[in-house]
Short mmCIF file of N, CA and C in Angstrom, two decimals:
data_model
loop_
_atom_site.label_atom_id
_atom_site.label_comp_id
_atom_site.label_asym_id
_atom_site.label_seq_id
_atom_site.Cartn_x
_atom_site.Cartn_y
_atom_site.Cartn_z
N MET W 1 -16.21 6.84 -5.62
CA MET W 1 -16.01 6.51 -4.23
C MET W 1 -15.80 7.80 -3.45
N GLU W 2 -16.42 7.86 -2.33
CA GLU W 2 -16.26 9.03 -1.48
C GLU W 2 -14.91 8.99 -0.77
N ASN W 3 -14.33 10.14 -0.52
CA ASN W 3 -13.06 10.21 0.19
C ASN W 3 -13.16 9.64 1.59
N ASP W 4 -14.31 9.82 2.24
CA ASP W 4 -14.48 9.26 3.59
C ASP W 4 -14.42 7.74 3.56
N GLU W 5 -15.00 7.15 2.56
CA GLU W 5 -14.98 5.69 2.45
C GLU W 5 -13.55 5.19 2.22
N LEU W 6 -12.82 5.85 1.35
CA LEU W 6 -11.43 5.48 1.09
C LEU W 6 -10.60 5.65 2.36
N TYR W 7 -10.82 6.73 3.07
CA TYR W 7 -10.10 6.98 4.32
C TYR W 7 -10.35 5.86 5.33
N ARG W 8 -11.61 5.46 5.48
CA ARG W 8 -11.94 4.37 6.41
C ARG W 8 -11.24 3.08 6.02
N LYS W 9 -11.18 2.80 4.72
CA LYS W 9 -10.50 1.59 4.26
C LYS W 9 -9.01 1.65 4.55
N ILE W 10 -8.42 2.81 4.32
CA ILE W 10 -6.98 2.95 4.54
C ILE W 10 -6.64 2.79 6.02
N ILE W 11 -7.37 3.45 6.90
CA ILE W 11 -7.03 3.36 8.33
C ILE W 11 -7.32 1.99 8.91
N SER W 12 -8.10 1.18 8.22
CA SER W 12 -8.38 -0.17 8.72
C SER W 12 -7.35 -1.20 8.23
N LEU W 13 -6.41 -0.76 7.40
CA LEU W 13 -5.39 -1.68 6.90
C LEU W 13 -4.47 -2.13 8.02
N PRO W 14 -3.94 -3.34 7.90
CA PRO W 14 -2.91 -3.78 8.86
C PRO W 14 -1.69 -2.85 8.78
N LYS W 15 -0.96 -2.75 9.87
CA LYS W 15 0.19 -1.85 9.94
C LYS W 15 1.18 -2.10 8.81
N ARG W 16 1.45 -3.33 8.48
CA ARG W 16 2.43 -3.65 7.42
C ARG W 16 1.98 -3.07 6.07
N ASP W 17 0.68 -3.17 5.78
CA ASP W 17 0.16 -2.62 4.53
C ASP W 17 0.19 -1.10 4.56
N MET W 18 -0.13 -0.51 5.70
CA MET W 18 -0.07 0.93 5.84
C MET W 18 1.36 1.43 5.66
N ASP W 19 2.31 0.70 6.20
CA ASP W 19 3.72 1.07 6.04
C ASP W 19 4.13 1.00 4.57
N LEU W 20 3.66 -0.01 3.86
CA LEU W 20 3.96 -0.14 2.43
C LEU W 20 3.43 1.07 1.66
N LEU W 21 2.19 1.44 1.90
CA LEU W 21 1.61 2.60 1.24
C LEU W 21 2.37 3.88 1.58
N THR W 22 2.77 4.01 2.82
CA THR W 22 3.52 5.19 3.24
C THR W 22 4.85 5.29 2.51
N LEU W 23 5.57 4.17 2.44
CA LEU W 23 6.87 4.18 1.77
C LEU W 23 6.75 4.57 0.30
N ILE W 24 5.74 4.04 -0.37
CA ILE W 24 5.61 4.28 -1.81
C ILE W 24 4.91 5.61 -2.10
N ALA W 25 3.78 5.85 -1.48
CA ALA W 25 2.97 7.02 -1.83
C ALA W 25 3.48 8.32 -1.23
N PHE W 26 4.04 8.27 -0.03
CA PHE W 26 4.39 9.51 0.64
C PHE W 26 5.90 9.74 0.76
N GLU W 27 6.66 8.67 0.86
CA GLU W 27 8.10 8.83 1.01
C GLU W 27 8.86 8.67 -0.30
N GLY W 28 8.16 8.26 -1.35
CA GLY W 28 8.76 8.23 -2.67
C GLY W 28 9.66 7.05 -2.99
N TYR W 29 9.60 5.99 -2.21
CA TYR W 29 10.41 4.82 -2.51
C TYR W 29 9.82 4.09 -3.72
N SER W 30 10.69 3.47 -4.49
CA SER W 30 10.23 2.65 -5.61
C SER W 30 9.85 1.27 -5.08
N GLN W 31 9.15 0.52 -5.90
CA GLN W 31 8.79 -0.85 -5.51
C GLN W 31 10.04 -1.67 -5.27
N ARG W 32 11.06 -1.48 -6.10
CA ARG W 32 12.31 -2.22 -5.94
C ARG W 32 12.99 -1.87 -4.61
N GLU W 33 12.99 -0.59 -4.25
CA GLU W 33 13.59 -0.17 -2.99
C GLU W 33 12.85 -0.76 -1.80
N VAL W 34 11.52 -0.77 -1.87
CA VAL W 34 10.72 -1.35 -0.78
C VAL W 34 11.00 -2.85 -0.67
N ALA W 35 11.13 -3.51 -1.80
CA ALA W 35 11.45 -4.94 -1.79
C ALA W 35 12.79 -5.18 -1.11
N GLU W 36 13.77 -4.35 -1.40
CA GLU W 36 15.08 -4.48 -0.75
C GLU W 36 14.98 -4.24 0.75
N ILE W 37 14.22 -3.24 1.14
CA ILE W 37 14.03 -2.93 2.57
C ILE W 37 13.41 -4.13 3.29
N ARG W 38 12.42 -4.73 2.65
CA ARG W 38 11.70 -5.85 3.28
C ARG W 38 12.36 -7.20 3.04
N GLY W 39 13.36 -7.24 2.17
CA GLY W 39 14.07 -8.49 1.92
C GLY W 39 13.25 -9.50 1.14
N ILE W 40 12.41 -9.00 0.21
CA ILE W 40 11.60 -9.89 -0.61
C ILE W 40 11.74 -9.50 -2.08
N ALA W 41 11.21 -10.31 -2.95
CA ALA W 41 11.29 -10.06 -4.38
C ALA W 41 10.43 -8.87 -4.79
N PRO W 42 10.89 -8.08 -5.74
CA PRO W 42 10.08 -6.96 -6.24
C PRO W 42 8.71 -7.41 -6.75
N ALA W 43 8.63 -8.60 -7.31
CA ALA W 43 7.34 -9.11 -7.80
C ALA W 43 6.34 -9.26 -6.66
N ALA W 44 6.82 -9.59 -5.47
CA ALA W 44 5.93 -9.73 -4.32
C ALA W 44 5.34 -8.38 -3.93
N ILE W 45 6.14 -7.33 -4.02
CA ILE W 45 5.64 -5.98 -3.73
C ILE W 45 4.61 -5.58 -4.77
N CYS W 46 4.90 -5.88 -6.03
CA CYS W 46 3.98 -5.56 -7.12
C CYS W 46 2.62 -6.23 -6.89
N LYS W 47 2.64 -7.50 -6.52
CA LYS W 47 1.40 -8.24 -6.26
C LYS W 47 0.65 -7.65 -5.07
N LYS W 48 1.38 -7.28 -4.02
CA LYS W 48 0.75 -6.71 -2.84
C LYS W 48 0.09 -5.38 -3.17
N ILE W 49 0.76 -4.56 -3.96
CA ILE W 49 0.19 -3.28 -4.35
C ILE W 49 -1.08 -3.48 -5.18
N ALA W 50 -1.05 -4.45 -6.07
CA ALA W 50 -2.24 -4.74 -6.89
C ALA W 50 -3.41 -5.16 -6.00
N LYS W 51 -3.14 -5.98 -4.98
CA LYS W 51 -4.19 -6.40 -4.06
C LYS W 51 -4.73 -5.22 -3.25
N LEU W 52 -3.83 -4.34 -2.82
CA LEU W 52 -4.26 -3.16 -2.07
C LEU W 52 -5.12 -2.24 -2.93
N LYS W 53 -4.73 -2.04 -4.18
CA LYS W 53 -5.53 -1.20 -5.08
C LYS W 53 -6.93 -1.78 -5.26
N LYS W 54 -6.99 -3.09 -5.43
CA LYS W 54 -8.28 -3.75 -5.60
C LYS W 54 -9.14 -3.59 -4.34
N LEU W 55 -8.53 -3.76 -3.20
CA LEU W 55 -9.24 -3.61 -1.93
C LEU W 55 -9.73 -2.17 -1.73
N LEU W 56 -8.87 -1.21 -2.00
CA LEU W 56 -9.20 0.18 -1.75
C LEU W 56 -10.14 0.78 -2.77
N TYR W 57 -9.97 0.39 -4.03
CA TYR W 57 -10.74 1.01 -5.09
C TYR W 57 -11.79 0.09 -5.72
N GLY W 58 -11.80 -1.17 -5.27
CA GLY W 58 -12.81 -2.11 -5.76
C GLY W 58 -12.64 -2.52 -7.20
N GLY W 59 -11.43 -2.39 -7.73
CA GLY W 59 -11.20 -2.70 -9.14
C GLY W 59 -10.84 -4.04 -9.40
#
């Protein structure tokens, strides 16, 4: 996958998904910490990350 294609996919994400990626990938929060911040179960964050990976990388 080209970096430009990945970039386009990332910038087209909804704000909530972009915020999730920012917290985990750039700010270093764990999935459990993000779940606490959002007030949801850690399993929900895990599922969301899996969906984002599939969307971004086509896996």
